[in-house]
Short mmCIF file of C-alpha atoms in Angstrom, two decimals:
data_model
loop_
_atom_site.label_atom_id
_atom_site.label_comp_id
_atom_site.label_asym_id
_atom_site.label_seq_id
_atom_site.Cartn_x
_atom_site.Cartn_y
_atom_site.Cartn_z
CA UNK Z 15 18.33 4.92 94.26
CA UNK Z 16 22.32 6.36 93.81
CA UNK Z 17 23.33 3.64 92.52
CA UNK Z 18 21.53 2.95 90.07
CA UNK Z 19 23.43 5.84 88.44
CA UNK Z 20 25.96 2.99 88.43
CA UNK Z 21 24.27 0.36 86.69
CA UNK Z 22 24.63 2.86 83.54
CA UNK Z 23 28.24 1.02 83.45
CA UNK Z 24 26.54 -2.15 82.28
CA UNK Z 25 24.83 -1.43 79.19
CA UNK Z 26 27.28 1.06 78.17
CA UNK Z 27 30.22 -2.15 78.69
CA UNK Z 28 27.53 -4.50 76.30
CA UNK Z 29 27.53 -1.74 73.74
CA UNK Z 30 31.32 -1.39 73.80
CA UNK Z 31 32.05 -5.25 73.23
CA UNK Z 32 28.78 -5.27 70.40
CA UNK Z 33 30.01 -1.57 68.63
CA UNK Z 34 30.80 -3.33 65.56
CA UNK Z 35 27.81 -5.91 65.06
CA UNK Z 36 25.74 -2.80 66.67
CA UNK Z 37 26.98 0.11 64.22
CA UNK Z 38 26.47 -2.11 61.35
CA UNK Z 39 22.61 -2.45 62.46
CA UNK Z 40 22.24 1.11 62.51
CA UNK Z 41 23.74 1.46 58.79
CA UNK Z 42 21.18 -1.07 58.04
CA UNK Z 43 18.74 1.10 59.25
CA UNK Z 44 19.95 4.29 57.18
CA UNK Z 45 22.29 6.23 59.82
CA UNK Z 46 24.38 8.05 58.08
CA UNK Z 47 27.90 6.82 58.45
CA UNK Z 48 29.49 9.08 60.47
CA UNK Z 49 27.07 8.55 62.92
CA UNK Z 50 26.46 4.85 62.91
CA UNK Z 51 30.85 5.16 64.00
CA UNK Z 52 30.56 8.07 65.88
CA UNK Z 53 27.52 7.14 68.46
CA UNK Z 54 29.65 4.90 70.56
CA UNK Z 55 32.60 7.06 71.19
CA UNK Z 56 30.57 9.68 72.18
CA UNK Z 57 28.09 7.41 74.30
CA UNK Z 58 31.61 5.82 76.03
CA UNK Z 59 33.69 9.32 77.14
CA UNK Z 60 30.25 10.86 78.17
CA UNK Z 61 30.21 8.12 81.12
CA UNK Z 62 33.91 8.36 82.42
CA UNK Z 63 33.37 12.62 82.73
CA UNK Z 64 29.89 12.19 84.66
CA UNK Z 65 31.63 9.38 87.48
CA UNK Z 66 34.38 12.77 87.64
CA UNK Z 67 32.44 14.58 87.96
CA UNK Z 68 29.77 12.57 90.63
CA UNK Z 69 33.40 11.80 92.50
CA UNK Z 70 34.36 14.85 92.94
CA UNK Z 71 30.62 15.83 94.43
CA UNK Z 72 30.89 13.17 96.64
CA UNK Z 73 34.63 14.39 98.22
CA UNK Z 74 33.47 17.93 98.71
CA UNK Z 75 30.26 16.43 100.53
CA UNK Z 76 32.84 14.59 102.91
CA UNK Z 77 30.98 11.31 101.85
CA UNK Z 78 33.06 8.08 100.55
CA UNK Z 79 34.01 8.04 97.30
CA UNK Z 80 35.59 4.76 96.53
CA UNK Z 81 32.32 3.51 93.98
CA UNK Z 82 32.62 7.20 91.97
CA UNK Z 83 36.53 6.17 91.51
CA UNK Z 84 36.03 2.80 90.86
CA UNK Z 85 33.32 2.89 87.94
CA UNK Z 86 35.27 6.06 86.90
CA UNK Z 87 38.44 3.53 86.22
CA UNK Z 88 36.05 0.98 84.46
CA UNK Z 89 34.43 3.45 82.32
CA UNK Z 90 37.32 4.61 80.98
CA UNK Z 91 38.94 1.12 80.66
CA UNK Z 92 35.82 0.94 78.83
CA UNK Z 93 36.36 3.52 75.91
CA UNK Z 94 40.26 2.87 76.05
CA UNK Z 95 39.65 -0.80 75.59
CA UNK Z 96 37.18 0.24 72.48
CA UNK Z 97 39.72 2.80 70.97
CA UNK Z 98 42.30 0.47 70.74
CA UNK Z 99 39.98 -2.28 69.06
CA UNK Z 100 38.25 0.30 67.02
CA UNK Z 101 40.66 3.18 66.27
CA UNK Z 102 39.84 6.90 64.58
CA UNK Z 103 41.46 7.22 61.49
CA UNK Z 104 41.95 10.70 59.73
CA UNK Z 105 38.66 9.79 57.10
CA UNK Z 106 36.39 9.46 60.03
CA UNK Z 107 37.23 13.21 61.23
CA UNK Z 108 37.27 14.88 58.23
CA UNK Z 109 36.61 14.20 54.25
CA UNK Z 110 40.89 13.81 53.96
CA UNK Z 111 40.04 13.96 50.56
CA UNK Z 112 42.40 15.87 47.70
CA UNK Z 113 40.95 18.16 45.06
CA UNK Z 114 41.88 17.42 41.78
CA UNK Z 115 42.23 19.05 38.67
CA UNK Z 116 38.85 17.52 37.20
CA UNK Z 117 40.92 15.75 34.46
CA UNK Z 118 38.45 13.90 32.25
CA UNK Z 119 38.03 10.25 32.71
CA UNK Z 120 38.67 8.07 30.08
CA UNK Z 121 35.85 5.26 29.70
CA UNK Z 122 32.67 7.50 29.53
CA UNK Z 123 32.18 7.27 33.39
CA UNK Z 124 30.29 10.25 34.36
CA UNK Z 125 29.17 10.55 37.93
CA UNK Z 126 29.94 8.56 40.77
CA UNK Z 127 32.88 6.80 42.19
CA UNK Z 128 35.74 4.76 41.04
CA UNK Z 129 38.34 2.48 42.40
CA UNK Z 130 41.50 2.38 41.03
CA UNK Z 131 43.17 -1.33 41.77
CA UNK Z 132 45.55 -3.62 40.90
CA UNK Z 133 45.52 -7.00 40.94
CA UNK Z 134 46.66 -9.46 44.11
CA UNK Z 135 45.99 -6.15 46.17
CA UNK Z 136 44.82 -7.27 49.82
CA UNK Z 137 42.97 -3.97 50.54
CA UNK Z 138 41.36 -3.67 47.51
CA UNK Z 139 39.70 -7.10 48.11
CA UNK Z 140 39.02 -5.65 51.20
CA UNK Z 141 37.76 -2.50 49.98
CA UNK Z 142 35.39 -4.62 47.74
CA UNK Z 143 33.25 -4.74 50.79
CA UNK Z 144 33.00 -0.99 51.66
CA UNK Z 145 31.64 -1.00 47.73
CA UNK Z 146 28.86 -3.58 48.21
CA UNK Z 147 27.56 -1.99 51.36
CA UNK Z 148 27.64 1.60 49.91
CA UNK Z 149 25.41 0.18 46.86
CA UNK Z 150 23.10 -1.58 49.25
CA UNK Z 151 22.59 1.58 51.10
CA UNK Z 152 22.34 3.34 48.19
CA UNK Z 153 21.62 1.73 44.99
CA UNK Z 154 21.54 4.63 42.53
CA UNK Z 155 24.95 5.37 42.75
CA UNK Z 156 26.92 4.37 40.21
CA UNK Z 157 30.55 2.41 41.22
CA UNK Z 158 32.90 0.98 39.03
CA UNK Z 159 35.89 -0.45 39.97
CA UNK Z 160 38.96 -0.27 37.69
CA UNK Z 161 42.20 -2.75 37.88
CA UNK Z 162 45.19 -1.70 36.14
CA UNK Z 163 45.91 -5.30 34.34
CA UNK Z 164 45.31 -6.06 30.07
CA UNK Z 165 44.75 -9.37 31.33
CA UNK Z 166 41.22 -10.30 31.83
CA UNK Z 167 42.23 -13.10 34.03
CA UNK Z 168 42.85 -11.03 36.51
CA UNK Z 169 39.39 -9.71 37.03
CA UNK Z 170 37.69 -13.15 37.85
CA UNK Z 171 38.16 -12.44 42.11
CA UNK Z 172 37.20 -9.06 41.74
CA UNK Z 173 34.61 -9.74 40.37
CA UNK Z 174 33.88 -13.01 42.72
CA UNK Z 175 33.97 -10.95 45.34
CA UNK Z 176 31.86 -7.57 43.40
CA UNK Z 177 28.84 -10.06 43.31
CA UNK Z 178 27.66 -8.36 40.29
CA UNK Z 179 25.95 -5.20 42.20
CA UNK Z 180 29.31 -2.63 40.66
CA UNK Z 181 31.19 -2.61 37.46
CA UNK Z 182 34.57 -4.37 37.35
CA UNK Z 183 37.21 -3.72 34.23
CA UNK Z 184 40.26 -3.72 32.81
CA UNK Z 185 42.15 -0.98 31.74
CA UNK Z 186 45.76 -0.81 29.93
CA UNK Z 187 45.76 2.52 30.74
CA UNK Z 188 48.44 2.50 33.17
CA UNK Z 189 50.02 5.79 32.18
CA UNK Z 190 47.10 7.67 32.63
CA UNK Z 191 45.89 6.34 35.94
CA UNK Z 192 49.86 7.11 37.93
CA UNK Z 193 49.51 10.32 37.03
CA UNK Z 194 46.23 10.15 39.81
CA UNK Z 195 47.76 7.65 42.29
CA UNK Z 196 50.51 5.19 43.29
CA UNK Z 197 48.17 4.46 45.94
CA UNK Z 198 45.93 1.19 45.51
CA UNK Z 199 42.77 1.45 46.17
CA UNK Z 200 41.73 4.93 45.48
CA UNK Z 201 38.86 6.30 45.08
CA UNK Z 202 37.74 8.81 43.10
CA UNK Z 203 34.55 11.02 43.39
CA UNK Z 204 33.13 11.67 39.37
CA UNK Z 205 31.04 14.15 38.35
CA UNK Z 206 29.70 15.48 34.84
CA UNK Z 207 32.73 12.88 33.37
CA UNK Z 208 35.60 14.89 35.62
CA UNK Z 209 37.29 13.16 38.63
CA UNK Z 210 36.73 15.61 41.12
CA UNK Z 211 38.36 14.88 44.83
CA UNK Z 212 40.29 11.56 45.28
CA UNK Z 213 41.05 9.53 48.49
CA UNK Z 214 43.61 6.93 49.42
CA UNK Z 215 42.39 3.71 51.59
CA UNK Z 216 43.45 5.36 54.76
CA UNK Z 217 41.52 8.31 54.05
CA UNK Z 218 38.19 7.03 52.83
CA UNK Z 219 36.58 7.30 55.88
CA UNK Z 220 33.33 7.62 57.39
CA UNK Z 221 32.96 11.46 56.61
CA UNK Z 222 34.01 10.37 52.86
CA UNK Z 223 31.47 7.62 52.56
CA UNK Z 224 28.82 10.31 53.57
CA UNK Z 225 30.03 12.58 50.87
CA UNK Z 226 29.94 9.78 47.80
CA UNK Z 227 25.96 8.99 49.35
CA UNK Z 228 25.19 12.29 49.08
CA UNK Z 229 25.76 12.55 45.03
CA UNK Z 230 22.75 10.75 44.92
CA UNK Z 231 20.31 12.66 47.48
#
């Protein structure tokens, strides 16, 4: 029966390898999403502290210890191995968000959130995705996504890729929006018609994503 305590290892390696394909389940299933990214980590260091733990027990007891040290190693190869592929950025500990003077926007948008983007930007196309699945999770919430071009040409992939569930525009506006970022994509959170908090790419994180939902709840 002690070792089955070891055949925790398994499962816990299978969730590590799936954490991506397996978070994105649990967002289907309306986790928030700090907890759909967090669930793993947690679930991964909790193993390599209990083998410590269990190998130390087993030295004071006099008994052999070499299976506590060796699932101890894997474990943490384990959550190392997932770290790397999966890192924690600032967004996913904390909003990383920056007040802002609740300027008025300019095009009647009143509550919800925009991207600011320009056009050939790599991680705004990328960023196109994070809009989609926060509109699929929660439909009521208003996105629009902004691209600092006169040209409407340049809105045909964004909006390819937009799929037609958020707003995508032009805007000549160019003076007004670098006064809020030289940053592309931001986001902005928009309330009452005043841009409230704003985040660069790095920063829109889990915790973030959580915050834009909950305009809506």
């Amino acid at each position: 029966m002690k070792f089955l305590k070891y055949i925790l290892l398994l499962p816990v390696a299978l969730l590590a390898f799936y954490s991506e394909a397996i978070s994105a389940y649990l967002l289907d299933s309306n986790w928030s999403w700090t907890l759909s990214k967090w669930w793993i980590y947690i679930l991964l260091w909790i193993l390599p502290i209990y083998y410590i733990t269990d190998m130390r027990r087993t030295q004071k007891k006099g008994e052999r210890f070499v299976f506590p040290v060796l699932f101890f190693l894997l474990s943490t190869t384990a959550a190392v191995f997932h770290f790397i592929s999966y890192p924690i950025y600032d967004g996913d500990i904390s909003g990383a968000g920056v007040e802002m003077q609740k300027e008025k926007t300019i095009d009647g948008f009143q509550n919800g959130l925009l991207m600011i983007s320009i056009p050939g930007c790599p991680y705004c196309f990328e960023a196109t995705s994070t809009l989609k699945q926060l509109k699929e999770r929660t439909p009521e919430l208003a996105i629009r996504q902004v691209v600092l071009s006169d040209d409407i040409a340049d809105l045909e992939l964004y909006r390819e890729a937009a799929e037609g569930m958020y707003t995508v525009d032009t805007t000549s506006a160019y003076s007004f929006y670098s006064r809020i970022t030289s940053s592309y994509p931001t986001f902005v959170l928009v309330k009452d018609g005043e841009m409230h908090k704003q985040w660069r790419n790095s920063g829109f994180g889990v915790v973030a994503k959580d915050e834009i939902e909950g305009l809506v709840e």
